[in-house]
Short mmCIF file of C-alpha atoms and ligand atoms in Angstrom, two decimals:
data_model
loop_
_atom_site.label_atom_id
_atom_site.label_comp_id
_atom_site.label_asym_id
_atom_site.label_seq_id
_atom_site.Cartn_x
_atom_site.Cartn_y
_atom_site.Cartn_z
CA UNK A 1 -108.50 -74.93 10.93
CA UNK A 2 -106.14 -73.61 13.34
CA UNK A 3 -103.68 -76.19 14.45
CA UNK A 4 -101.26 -73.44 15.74
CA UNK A 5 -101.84 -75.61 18.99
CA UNK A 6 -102.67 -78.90 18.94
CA UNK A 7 -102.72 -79.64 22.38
CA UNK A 8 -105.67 -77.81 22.83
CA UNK A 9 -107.22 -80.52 20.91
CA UNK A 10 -106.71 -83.75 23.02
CA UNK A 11 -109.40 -85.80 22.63
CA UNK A 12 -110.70 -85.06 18.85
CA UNK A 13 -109.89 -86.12 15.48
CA UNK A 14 -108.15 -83.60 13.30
CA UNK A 15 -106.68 -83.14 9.87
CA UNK A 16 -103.40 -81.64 9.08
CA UNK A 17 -100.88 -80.81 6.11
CA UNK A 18 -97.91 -82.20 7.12
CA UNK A 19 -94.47 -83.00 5.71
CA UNK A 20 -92.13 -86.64 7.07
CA UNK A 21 -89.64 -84.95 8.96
CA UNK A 22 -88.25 -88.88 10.63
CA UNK A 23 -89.95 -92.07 10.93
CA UNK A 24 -89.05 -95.44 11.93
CA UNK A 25 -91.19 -98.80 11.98
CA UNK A 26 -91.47 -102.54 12.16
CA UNK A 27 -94.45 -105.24 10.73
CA UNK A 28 -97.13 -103.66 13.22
CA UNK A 29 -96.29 -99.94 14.18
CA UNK A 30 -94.78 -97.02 12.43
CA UNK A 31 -93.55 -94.07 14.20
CA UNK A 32 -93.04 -90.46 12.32
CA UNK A 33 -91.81 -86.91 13.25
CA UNK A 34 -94.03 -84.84 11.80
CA UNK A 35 -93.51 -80.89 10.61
CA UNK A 36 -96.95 -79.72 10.25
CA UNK A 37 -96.01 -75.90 10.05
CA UNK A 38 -96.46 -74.76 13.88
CA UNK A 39 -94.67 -77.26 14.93
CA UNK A 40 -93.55 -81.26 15.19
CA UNK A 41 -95.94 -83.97 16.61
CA UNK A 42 -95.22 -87.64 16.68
CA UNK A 43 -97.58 -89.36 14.81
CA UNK A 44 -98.33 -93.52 14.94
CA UNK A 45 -99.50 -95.52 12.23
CA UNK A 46 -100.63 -99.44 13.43
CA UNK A 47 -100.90 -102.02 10.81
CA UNK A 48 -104.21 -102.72 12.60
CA UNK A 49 -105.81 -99.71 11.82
CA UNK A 50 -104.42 -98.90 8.69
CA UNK A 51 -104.59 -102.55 6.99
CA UNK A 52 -102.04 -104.11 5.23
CA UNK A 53 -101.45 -102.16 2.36
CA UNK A 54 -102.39 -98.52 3.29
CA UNK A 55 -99.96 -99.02 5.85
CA UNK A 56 -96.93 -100.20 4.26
CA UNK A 57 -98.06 -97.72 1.67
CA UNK A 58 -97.42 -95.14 4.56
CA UNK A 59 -94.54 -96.53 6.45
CA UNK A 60 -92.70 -96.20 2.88
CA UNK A 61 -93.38 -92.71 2.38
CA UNK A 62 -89.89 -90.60 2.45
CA UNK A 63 -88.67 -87.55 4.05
CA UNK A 64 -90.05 -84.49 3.44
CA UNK A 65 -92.87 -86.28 1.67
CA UNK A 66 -95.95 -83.99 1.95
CA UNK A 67 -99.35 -85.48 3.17
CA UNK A 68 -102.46 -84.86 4.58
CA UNK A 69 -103.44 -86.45 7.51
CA UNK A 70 -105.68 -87.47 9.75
CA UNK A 71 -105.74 -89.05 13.15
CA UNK A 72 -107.04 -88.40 16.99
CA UNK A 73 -104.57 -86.45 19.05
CA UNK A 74 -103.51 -88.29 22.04
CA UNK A 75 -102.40 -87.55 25.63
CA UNK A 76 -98.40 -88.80 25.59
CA UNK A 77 -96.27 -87.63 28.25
CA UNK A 78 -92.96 -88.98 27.33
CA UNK A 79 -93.34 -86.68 24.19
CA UNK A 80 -91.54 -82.90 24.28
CA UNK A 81 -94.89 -81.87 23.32
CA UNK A 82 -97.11 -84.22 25.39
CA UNK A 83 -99.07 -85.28 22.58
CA UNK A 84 -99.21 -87.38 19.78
CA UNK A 85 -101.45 -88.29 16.47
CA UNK A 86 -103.32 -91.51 15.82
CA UNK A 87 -103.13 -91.70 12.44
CA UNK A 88 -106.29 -92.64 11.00
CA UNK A 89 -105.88 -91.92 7.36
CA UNK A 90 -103.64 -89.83 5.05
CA UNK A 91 -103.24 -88.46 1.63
CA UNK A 92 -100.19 -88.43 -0.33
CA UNK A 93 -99.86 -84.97 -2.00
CA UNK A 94 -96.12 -84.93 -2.91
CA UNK A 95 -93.44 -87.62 -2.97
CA UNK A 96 -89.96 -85.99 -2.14
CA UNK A 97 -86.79 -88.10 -3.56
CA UNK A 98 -83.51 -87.68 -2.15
CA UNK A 99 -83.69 -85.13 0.45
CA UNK A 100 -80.44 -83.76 0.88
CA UNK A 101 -80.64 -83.27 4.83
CA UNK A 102 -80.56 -86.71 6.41
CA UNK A 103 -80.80 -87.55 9.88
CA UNK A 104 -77.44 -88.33 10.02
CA UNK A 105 -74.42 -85.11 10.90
CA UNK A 106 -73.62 -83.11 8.29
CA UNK A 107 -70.99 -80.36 7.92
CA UNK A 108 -71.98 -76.87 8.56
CA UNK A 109 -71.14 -75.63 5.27
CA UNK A 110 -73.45 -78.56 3.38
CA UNK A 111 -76.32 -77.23 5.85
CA UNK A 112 -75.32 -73.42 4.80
CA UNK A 113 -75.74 -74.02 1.35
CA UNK A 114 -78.70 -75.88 1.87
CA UNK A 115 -80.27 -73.68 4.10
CA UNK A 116 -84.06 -73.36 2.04
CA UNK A 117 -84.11 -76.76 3.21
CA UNK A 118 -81.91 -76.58 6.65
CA UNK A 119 -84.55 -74.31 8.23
CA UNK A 120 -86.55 -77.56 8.20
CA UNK A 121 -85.15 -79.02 10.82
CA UNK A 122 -86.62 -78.87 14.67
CA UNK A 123 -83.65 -77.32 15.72
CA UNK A 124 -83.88 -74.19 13.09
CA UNK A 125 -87.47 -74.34 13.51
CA UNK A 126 -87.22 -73.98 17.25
CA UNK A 127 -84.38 -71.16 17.16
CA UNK A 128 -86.59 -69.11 14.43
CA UNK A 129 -89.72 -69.40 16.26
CA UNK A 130 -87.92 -68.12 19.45
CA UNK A 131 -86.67 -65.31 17.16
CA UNK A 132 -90.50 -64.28 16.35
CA UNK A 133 -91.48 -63.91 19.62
CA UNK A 134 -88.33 -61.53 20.73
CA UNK A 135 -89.64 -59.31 18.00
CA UNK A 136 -92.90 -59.99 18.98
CA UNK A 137 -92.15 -59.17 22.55
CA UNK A 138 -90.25 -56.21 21.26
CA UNK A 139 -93.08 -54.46 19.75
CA UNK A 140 -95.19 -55.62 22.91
CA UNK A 141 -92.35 -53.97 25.39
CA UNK A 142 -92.16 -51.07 23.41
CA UNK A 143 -95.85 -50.34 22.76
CA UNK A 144 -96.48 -50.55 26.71
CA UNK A 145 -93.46 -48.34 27.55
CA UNK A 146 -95.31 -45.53 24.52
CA UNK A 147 -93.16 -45.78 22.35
CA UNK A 148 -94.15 -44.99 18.49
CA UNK A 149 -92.48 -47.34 15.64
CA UNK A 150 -91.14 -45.43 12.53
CA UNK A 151 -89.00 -46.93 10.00
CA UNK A 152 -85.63 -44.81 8.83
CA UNK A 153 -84.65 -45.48 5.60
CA UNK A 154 -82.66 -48.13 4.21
CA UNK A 155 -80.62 -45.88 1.71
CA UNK A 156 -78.61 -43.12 3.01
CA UNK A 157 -76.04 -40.51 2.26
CA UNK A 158 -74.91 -40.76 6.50
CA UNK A 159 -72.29 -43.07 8.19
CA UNK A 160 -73.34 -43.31 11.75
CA UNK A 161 -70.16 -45.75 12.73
CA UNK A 162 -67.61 -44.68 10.84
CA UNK A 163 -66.48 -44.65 6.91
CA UNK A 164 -64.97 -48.15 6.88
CA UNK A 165 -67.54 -50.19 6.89
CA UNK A 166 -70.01 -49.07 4.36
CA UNK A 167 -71.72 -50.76 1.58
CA UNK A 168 -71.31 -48.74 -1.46
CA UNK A 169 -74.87 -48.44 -4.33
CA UNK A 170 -75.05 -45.30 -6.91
CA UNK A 171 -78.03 -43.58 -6.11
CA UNK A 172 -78.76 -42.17 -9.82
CA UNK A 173 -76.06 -39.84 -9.62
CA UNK A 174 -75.20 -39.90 -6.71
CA UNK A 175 -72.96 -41.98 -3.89
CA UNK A 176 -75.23 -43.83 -1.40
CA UNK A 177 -74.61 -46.29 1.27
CA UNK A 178 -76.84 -48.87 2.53
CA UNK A 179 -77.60 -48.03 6.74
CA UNK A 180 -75.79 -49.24 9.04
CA UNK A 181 -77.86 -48.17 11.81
CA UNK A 182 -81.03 -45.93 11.12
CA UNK A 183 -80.44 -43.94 14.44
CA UNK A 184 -79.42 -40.42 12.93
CA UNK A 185 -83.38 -40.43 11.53
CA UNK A 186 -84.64 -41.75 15.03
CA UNK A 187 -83.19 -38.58 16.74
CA UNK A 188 -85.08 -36.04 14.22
CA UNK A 189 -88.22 -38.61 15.13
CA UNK A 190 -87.66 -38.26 18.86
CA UNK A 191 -87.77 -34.46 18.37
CA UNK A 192 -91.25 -34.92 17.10
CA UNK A 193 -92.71 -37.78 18.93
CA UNK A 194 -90.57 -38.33 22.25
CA UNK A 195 -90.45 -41.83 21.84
CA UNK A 196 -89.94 -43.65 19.11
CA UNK A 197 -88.36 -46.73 18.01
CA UNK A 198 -87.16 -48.59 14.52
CA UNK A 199 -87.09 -52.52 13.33
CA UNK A 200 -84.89 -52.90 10.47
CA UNK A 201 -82.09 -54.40 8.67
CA UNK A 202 -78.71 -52.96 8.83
CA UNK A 203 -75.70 -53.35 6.58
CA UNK A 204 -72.17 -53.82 7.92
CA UNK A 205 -69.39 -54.73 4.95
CA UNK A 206 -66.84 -55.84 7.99
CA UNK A 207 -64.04 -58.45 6.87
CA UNK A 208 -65.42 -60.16 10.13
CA UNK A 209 -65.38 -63.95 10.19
CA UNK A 210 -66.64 -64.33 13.67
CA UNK A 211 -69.62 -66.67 15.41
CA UNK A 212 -70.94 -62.61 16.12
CA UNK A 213 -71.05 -60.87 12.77
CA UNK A 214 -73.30 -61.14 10.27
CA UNK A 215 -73.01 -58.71 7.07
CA UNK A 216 -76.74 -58.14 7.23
CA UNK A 217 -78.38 -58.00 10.80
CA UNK A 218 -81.38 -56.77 11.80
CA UNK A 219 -81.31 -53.89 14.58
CA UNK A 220 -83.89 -52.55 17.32
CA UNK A 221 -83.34 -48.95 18.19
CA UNK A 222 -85.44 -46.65 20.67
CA UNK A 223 -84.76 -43.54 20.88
CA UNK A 224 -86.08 -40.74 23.37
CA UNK A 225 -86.18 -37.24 23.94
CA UNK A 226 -85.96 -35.50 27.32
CA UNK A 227 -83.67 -38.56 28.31
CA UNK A 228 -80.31 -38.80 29.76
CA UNK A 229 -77.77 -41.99 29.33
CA UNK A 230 -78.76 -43.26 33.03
CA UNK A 231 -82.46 -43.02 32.50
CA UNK A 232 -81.62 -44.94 29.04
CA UNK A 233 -79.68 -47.53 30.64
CA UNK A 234 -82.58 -48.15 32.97
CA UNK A 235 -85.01 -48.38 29.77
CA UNK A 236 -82.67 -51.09 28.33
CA UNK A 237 -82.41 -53.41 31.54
CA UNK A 238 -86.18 -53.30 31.37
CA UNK A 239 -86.51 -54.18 27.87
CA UNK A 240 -83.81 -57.38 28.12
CA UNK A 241 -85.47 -58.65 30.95
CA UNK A 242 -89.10 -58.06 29.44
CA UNK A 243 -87.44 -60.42 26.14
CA UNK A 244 -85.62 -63.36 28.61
CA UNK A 245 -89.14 -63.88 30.85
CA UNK A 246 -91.26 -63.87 27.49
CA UNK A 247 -89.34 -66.19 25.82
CA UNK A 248 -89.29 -68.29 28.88
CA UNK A 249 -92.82 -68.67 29.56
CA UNK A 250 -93.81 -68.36 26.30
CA UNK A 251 -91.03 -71.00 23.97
CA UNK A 252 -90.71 -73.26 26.84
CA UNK A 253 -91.01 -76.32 24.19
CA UNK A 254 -88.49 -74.91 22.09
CA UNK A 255 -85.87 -74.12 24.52
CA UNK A 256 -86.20 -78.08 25.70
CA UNK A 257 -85.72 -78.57 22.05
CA UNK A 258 -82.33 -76.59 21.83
CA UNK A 259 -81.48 -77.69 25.50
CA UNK A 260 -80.95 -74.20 26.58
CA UNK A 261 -80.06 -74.37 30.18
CA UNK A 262 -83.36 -72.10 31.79
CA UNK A 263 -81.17 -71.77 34.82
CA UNK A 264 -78.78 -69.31 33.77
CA UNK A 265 -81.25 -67.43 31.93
CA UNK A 266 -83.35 -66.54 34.98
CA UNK A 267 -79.72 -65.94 36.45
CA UNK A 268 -79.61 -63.57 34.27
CA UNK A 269 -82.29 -60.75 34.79
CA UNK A 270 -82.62 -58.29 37.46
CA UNK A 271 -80.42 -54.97 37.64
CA UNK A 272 -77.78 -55.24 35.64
CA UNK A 273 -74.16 -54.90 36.67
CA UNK A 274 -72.37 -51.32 35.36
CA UNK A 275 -68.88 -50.94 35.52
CA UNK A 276 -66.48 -48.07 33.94
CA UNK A 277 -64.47 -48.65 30.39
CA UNK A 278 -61.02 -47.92 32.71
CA UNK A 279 -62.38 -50.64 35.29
CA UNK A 280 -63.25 -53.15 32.67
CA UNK A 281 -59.24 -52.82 31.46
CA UNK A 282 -57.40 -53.10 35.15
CA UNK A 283 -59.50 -56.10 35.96
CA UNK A 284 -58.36 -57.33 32.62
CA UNK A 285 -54.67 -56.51 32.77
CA UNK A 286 -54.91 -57.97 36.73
CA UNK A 287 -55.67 -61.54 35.16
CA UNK A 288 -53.34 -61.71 32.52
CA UNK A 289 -54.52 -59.96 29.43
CA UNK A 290 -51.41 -58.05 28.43
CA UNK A 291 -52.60 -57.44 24.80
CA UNK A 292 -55.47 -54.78 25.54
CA UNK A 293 -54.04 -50.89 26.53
CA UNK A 294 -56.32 -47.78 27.97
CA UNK A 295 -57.58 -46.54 24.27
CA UNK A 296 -58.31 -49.74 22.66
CA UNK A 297 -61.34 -51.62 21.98
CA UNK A 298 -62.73 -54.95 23.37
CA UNK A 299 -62.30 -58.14 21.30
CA UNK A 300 -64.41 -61.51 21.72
CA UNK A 301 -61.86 -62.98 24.15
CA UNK A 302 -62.07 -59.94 26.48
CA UNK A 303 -65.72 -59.15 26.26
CA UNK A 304 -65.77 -62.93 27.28
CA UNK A 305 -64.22 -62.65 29.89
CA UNK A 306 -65.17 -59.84 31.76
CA UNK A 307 -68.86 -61.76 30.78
CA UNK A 308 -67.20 -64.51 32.66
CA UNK A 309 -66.50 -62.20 35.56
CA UNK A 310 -70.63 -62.14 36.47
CA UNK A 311 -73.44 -64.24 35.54
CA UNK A 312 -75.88 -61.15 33.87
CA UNK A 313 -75.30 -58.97 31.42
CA UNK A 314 -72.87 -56.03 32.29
CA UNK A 315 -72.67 -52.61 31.11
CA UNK A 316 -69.41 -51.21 29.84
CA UNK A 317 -69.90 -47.51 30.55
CA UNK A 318 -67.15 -44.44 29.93
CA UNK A 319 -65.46 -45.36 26.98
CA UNK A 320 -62.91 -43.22 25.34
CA UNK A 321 -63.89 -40.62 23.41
CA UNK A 322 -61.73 -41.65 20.71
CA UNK A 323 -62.90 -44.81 19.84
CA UNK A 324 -66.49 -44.12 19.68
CA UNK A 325 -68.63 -42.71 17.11
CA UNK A 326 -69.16 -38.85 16.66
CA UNK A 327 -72.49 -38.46 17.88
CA UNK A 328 -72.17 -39.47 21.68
CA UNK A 329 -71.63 -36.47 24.22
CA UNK A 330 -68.86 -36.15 25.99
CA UNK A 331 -69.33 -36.81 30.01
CA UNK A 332 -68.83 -33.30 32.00
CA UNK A 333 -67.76 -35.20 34.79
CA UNK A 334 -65.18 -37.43 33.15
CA UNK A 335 -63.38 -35.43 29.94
CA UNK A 336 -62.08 -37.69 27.28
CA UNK A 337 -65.17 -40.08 28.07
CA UNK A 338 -68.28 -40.48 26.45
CA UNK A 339 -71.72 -41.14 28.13
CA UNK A 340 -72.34 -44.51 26.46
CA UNK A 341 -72.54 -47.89 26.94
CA UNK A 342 -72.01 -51.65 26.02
CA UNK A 343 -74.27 -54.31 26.80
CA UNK A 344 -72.08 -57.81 26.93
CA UNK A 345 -74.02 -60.69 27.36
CA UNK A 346 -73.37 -63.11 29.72
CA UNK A 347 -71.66 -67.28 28.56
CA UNK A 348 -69.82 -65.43 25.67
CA UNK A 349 -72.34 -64.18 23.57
CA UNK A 350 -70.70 -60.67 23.14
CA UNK A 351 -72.02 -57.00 23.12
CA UNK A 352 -75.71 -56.86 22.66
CA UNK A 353 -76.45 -53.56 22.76
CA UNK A 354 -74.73 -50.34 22.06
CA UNK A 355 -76.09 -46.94 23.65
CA UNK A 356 -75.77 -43.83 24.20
CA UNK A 357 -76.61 -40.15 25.18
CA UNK A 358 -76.13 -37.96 22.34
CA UNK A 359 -74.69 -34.80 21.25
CA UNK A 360 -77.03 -31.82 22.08
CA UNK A 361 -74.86 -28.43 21.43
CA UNK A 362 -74.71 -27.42 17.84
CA UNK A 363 -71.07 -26.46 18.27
CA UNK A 364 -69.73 -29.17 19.88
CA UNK A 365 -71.27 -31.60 17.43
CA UNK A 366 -70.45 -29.60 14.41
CA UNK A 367 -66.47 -29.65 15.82
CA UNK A 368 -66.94 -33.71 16.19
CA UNK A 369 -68.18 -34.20 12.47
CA UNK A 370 -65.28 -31.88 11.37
CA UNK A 371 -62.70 -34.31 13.42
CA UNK A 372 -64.15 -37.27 11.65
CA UNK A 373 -63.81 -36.05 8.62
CA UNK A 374 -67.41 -36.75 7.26
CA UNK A 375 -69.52 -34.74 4.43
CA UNK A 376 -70.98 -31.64 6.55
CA UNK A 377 -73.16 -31.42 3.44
CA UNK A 378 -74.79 -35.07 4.51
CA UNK A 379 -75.21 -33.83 7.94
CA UNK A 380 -76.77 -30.43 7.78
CA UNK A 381 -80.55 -31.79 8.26
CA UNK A 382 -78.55 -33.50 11.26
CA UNK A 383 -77.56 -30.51 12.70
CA UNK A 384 -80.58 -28.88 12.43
CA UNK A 385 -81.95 -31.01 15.26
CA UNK A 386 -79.55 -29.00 17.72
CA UNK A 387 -80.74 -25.89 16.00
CA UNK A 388 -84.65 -25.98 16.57
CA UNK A 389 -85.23 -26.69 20.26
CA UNK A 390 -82.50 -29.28 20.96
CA UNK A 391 -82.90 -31.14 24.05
CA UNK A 392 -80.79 -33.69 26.32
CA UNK A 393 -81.91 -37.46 24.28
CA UNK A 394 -80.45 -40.47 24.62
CA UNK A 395 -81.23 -44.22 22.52
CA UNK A 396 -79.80 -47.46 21.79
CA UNK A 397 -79.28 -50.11 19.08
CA UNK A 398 -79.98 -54.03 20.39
CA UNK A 399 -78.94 -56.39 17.87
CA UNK A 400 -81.50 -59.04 17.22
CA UNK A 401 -79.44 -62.32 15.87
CA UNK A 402 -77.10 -61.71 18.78
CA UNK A 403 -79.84 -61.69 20.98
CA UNK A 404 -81.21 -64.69 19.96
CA UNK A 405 -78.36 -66.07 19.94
CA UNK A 406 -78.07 -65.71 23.38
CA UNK A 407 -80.82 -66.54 24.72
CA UNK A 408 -81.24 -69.43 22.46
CA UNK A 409 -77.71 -70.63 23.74
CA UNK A 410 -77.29 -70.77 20.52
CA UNK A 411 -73.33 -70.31 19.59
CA UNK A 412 -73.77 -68.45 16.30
CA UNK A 413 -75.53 -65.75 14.72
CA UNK A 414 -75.88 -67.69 11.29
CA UNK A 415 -78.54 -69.95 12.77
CA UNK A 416 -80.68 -66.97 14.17
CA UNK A 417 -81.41 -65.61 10.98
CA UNK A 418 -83.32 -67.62 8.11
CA UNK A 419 -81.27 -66.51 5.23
CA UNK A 420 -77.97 -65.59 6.60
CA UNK A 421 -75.34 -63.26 4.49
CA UNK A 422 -71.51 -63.78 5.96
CA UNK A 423 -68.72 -62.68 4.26
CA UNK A 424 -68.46 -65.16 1.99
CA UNK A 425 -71.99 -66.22 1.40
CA UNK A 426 -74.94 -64.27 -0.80
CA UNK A 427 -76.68 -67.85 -1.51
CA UNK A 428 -79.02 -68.86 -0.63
O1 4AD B 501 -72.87 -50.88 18.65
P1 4AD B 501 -73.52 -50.57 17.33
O2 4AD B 501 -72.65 -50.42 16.15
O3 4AD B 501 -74.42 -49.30 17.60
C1 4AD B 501 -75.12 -48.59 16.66
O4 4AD B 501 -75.24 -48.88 15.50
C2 4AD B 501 -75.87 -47.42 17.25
N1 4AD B 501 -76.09 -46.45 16.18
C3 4AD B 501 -77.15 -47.90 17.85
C4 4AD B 501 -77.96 -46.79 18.45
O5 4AD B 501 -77.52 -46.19 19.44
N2 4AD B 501 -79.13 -46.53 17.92
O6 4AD B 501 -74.57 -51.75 17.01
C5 4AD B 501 -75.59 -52.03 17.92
C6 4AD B 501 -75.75 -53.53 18.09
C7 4AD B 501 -74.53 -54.24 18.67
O7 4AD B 501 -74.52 -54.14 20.07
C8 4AD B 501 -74.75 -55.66 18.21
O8 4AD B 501 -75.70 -56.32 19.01
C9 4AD B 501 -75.36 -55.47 16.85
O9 4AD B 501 -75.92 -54.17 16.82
N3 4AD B 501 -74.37 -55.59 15.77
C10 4AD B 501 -74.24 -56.69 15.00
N4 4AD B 501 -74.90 -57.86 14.99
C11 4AD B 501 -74.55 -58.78 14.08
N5 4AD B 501 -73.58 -58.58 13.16
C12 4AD B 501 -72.88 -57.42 13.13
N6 4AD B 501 -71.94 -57.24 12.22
C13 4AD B 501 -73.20 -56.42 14.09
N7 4AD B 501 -72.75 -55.16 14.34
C14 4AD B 501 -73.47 -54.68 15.36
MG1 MG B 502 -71.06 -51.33 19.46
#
């Protein structure tokens, strides 16, 4: 049976694997929180139904004791869910002792080493389903739009953002790095199919210890041919706001369950807000930031704040050339800046997206590798793209965890992921 939705089912008498997420009772009526894979339901147990001894049998059961149950669903309005289950009967098919994960606060490092059992819990549950349907509503947004899905690979010989933050794996004989964005291989798809985007994990070894960086993250990236960096920027306001009004009408249970204020979030579509790199630093340095200089990069206190500064996302456009990878193209209009941009997200959750137009002349590109020192060897096939019919193309890289995050109102990444990896944690 389906029981993806129960409410559907008002009225009839159904039977469900379940685990005991909570419960609580007296002589005459026991109340539990049941996980039954979809989702939670309350379920009720009365002594009257049950009989003496089937029922204290029941209301004895322990957490994360499996069962089979069965029982009418019921109308309840003062339930998240506006149901509930009648239990009927039940089946005991495991007994769990000592579940680590009570009801009662635990540390965040307890739950992060328990986190095959954390993701349990109805808050997890509610942040990782919300997390399905933004990649869900990914491929939906990006299918409409015509775009084509093709998957880079994971091992490469290429460092799209720089040297210093590569994982290191011999490759039989040779040196090979695990991606850290699969971009480079979505430009030579673009050239074939005009629009394409990838899904994938991405590896970043950065000695970050922040509530933004995870070590392993999972990346969307279009990419499109025939596209300059305003067209792209206009492809990327589409695509966030396609994600927050999904996950709005779609998770509203599970954004009551992580009392994520809805409010802001609708705040926080529409056109997006674009302001210049140079901008971004004077308004800045006018309130009081006198650590930050023309030339240097954002951190979390002033991508905060100039969040702060509006209530939707904003993007950071002309950056220095010199801070930014090799591959974006310089702006004709404004030398020493790069046609590119930052997506910050609004409440603090950071930079969301990184875009950019890229690189068409075979020259100019070929000078950039040179400057950053990389393996021309490892970029050749690269090059060739500018070689055989290169054209203007512009794409972008949306971080999914950070996302979620976000619009989870969840405050950090480690919860958006099931199995985390931080800097200091490969376990679980
Ligand atoms: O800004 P980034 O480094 O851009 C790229 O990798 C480009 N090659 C993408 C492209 O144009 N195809 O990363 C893109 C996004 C960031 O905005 C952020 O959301 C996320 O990836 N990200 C991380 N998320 C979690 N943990 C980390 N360590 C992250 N590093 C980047
Ligand atoms: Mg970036």
């Amino acid at each position: 049976m389906n029981i993806n939705n129960l409410k559907e089912k008002i009225g009839q008498t159904v039977t469900i694997g379940a685990w005991i997420a909570n419960k609580r009772s007296s002589g005459k009526i026991a109340f539990f929180q049941l996980r039954y894979g979809a989702g939670f339901i309350q379920a009720v147990a009365l002594k009257e139904n049950l009989g003496e001894e089937r029922y204290q049998e029941l209301r004895h059961l322990t957490q994360e004791t499996s069962i089979r149950v069965t029982g009418e669903v019921k109308e309840n309005n003062r339930e998240l869910t506006g149901i509930e289950l009648e239990i009927s009967d039940f089946e005991v098919i495991s007994v769990s002792t000592d579940y680590p994960i009570t009801p009662k606060d635990h540390g965040v490092e307890f739950l992060a080493d328990n986190r095959h059992l954390w993701i349990r819990s109805k808050k997890q549950h509610a942040l990782l389903t919300i997390r399905n349907q933004i990649i869900k509503s990914t491929y939906d947004f990006f299918e409409k739009e015509g775009f084509l899905k093709l998957d880079p690979p994971i091992l490469t010989s290429s460092a799209p953002e720089g040297t210093t933050e590569l994982f290191h794996t011999k490759y039989f004989d040779e040196e090979a790095y695990l991606s850290q964005s699969g971009q480079l291989y979505m430009e030579a798809c673009a050239m074939s199919f005009g629009k394409v985007y990838s899904f994938g994990p991405t590896f970043r070894a950065e000695k970050s210890k922040t509530r933004r960086h995870l070590i392993e993250f999972w990346m969307i990236e279009p990419e499109m041919a025939f596209c300059n960096h305003d067209e792209s920027l206009e492809v990327q306001e589409k695509y966030v706001n396609y994600l927050i009004n999904d996950v709005i009408t779609k998770n509203e249970l599970q954004l009551k369950i992580l009392e994520r204020d809805i409010e802001s979030l609708k705040a926080a579509t529409g056109t997006f807000p674009r302001i210049k790199y140079k901008d971004a630093i004077n308004l800045l340095k006018e309130n009081g930031f006198d650590d930050i200089e023309y030339g240097d990069d954002f951190g979390s206190p002033h991508e905060t704040f100039i969040a702060n500064s509006y209530n939707k996302p904003v993007f950071i456009t002309h950056w220095p050339k010199a801070i930014k990878p090799f591959y974006m193209k310089e702006d004709p209009n404004e030398p020493g800046t790069v046609l590119c941009a930052d997506l910050i997200a609004p409440e603090g959750y950071g930079e969301i997206i990184g875009g950019s137009q890229r690189e068409d002349n075979y020259d100019i590109l070929l000078e950039n590798i040179k400057a950053h020192e990389l393996n021309i060897e490892a970029y050749n096939w690269y090059l060739d793209l500018r070689k055989y019919g290169s054209v203007e193309h512009s794409g972008f890289g949306l971080g999914l965890e950070r996302t979620v995050s976000w619009i989870t109102g969840n405050g950090h990444v480690r919860e958006t992921i099931p199995f985390p990896r931080l800097l200091n944690r490969l376990t679980p």
